[in-house]
XYZ file of C-alpha atoms in Angstrom:
131
model
C 130.864 20.630 103.599
C 133.018 22.067 100.814
C 132.812 25.268 98.868
C 134.618 27.030 96.049
C 135.421 30.736 96.207
C 135.132 32.595 92.896
C 136.014 36.300 92.690
C 133.219 38.356 91.105
C 134.445 41.616 89.595
C 132.143 44.539 88.908
C 133.462 46.244 85.776
C 132.844 49.312 83.650
C 133.678 47.232 80.526
C 133.588 43.518 81.318
C 134.351 42.369 77.775
C 137.515 44.493 77.529
C 138.641 43.586 81.035
C 138.087 39.867 80.413
C 139.980 40.064 77.107
C 142.870 41.785 78.902
C 143.011 39.077 81.580
C 142.904 36.203 79.085
C 145.776 37.812 77.164
C 147.770 38.704 80.304
C 147.302 35.432 82.180
C 146.092 32.905 79.643
C 142.613 31.490 79.915
C 139.324 31.798 78.140
C 135.928 33.425 78.306
C 133.454 30.603 78.891
C 130.159 32.467 78.648
C 128.659 35.942 78.390
C 125.054 36.788 79.239
C 123.704 40.267 78.579
C 120.749 42.095 80.068
C 119.210 41.965 76.584
C 118.593 38.255 77.080
C 115.936 39.137 79.653
C 112.541 40.034 78.140
C 111.531 43.643 78.680
C 115.046 44.974 79.226
C 115.340 48.687 78.348
C 117.199 49.313 75.080
C 119.849 51.418 76.845
C 121.215 48.455 78.827
C 120.598 45.522 76.459
C 124.301 45.155 75.562
C 125.574 45.438 79.154
C 127.112 42.252 80.524
C 124.913 40.723 83.206
C 127.262 37.767 83.839
C 130.578 36.706 82.329
C 132.357 33.498 83.294
C 136.023 32.932 82.506
C 139.168 31.077 83.500
C 142.608 32.612 84.007
C 146.102 31.271 84.712
C 145.062 27.641 84.427
C 141.743 26.634 85.901
C 141.113 29.656 88.149
C 137.591 31.009 87.710
C 136.572 34.662 87.576
C 133.081 36.083 87.170
C 132.287 39.608 85.983
C 129.358 41.879 85.347
C 129.058 45.484 84.242
C 128.217 48.266 86.615
C 125.614 50.910 85.907
C 128.011 53.626 87.030
C 131.664 54.245 87.855
C 133.622 51.464 89.561
C 136.308 52.096 92.170
C 138.528 49.672 94.020
C 139.596 50.643 97.520
C 142.614 48.359 97.769
C 141.143 46.571 100.759
C 140.701 43.428 98.667
C 143.365 42.042 96.343
C 143.532 39.042 94.025
C 146.485 36.729 94.632
C 147.967 34.279 92.131
C 150.559 31.737 93.269
C 152.725 30.124 90.614
C 155.062 27.130 90.666
C 157.174 28.585 87.852
C 159.158 31.831 88.218
C 159.065 32.792 84.525
C 155.266 32.312 84.387
C 154.878 34.392 87.554
C 157.052 37.182 86.155
C 155.153 37.108 82.846
C 151.804 37.373 84.668
C 153.123 40.255 86.779
C 154.521 42.078 83.738
C 151.423 41.511 81.593
C 149.020 42.666 84.308
C 151.121 45.811 84.746
C 150.651 46.935 81.129
C 148.812 50.238 81.396
C 148.704 49.912 85.190
C 151.219 50.556 87.949
C 153.618 48.561 90.072
C 152.897 48.788 93.790
C 155.721 46.484 94.809
C 158.326 45.034 92.416
C 158.372 41.303 91.753
C 161.500 40.114 93.546
C 162.896 37.538 95.939
C 161.663 38.097 99.488
C 163.364 37.291 102.814
C 160.919 34.410 103.363
C 162.241 32.687 100.230
C 159.422 33.315 97.742
C 159.189 35.804 94.891
C 156.453 38.391 95.433
C 155.146 41.525 93.761
C 152.027 43.665 93.648
C 150.639 45.342 90.552
C 147.534 47.443 89.984
C 146.140 46.654 86.533
C 144.726 49.304 84.206
C 141.224 48.593 85.542
C 142.239 49.351 89.144
C 142.408 45.768 90.438
C 145.387 44.968 92.674
C 147.072 41.616 92.020
C 149.551 39.908 94.326
C 151.824 37.619 92.322
C 153.728 34.919 94.199
C 156.187 32.257 93.142
C 156.676 29.739 95.990
């Protein structure tokens, strides 16, 4: 039996976060469904994103939806992107860091790969690797 793992991010502003990721990593927003598409939805939440599907950094899938309150990330779960190309990896690392913070600089590691960690402006920690 096979399965595909797709990260699902709970966001305070899914549209803005998705736009940031498509700009930072390349990709596209494939679909957006709002709560307003469900009959009887209260007016106050009609524009909230119920489900957003997108691709980033090639054919990697991400899903998102908007929270009904503040979102916090504990750091106990990170997203990792592995690149074949060093300049693409560095660009992804740099772009994700705009408005965020660097946890660990992107540099050559003793095991022979380039590695860095960055927390984006939405609080998501990304591990960027170039094998």
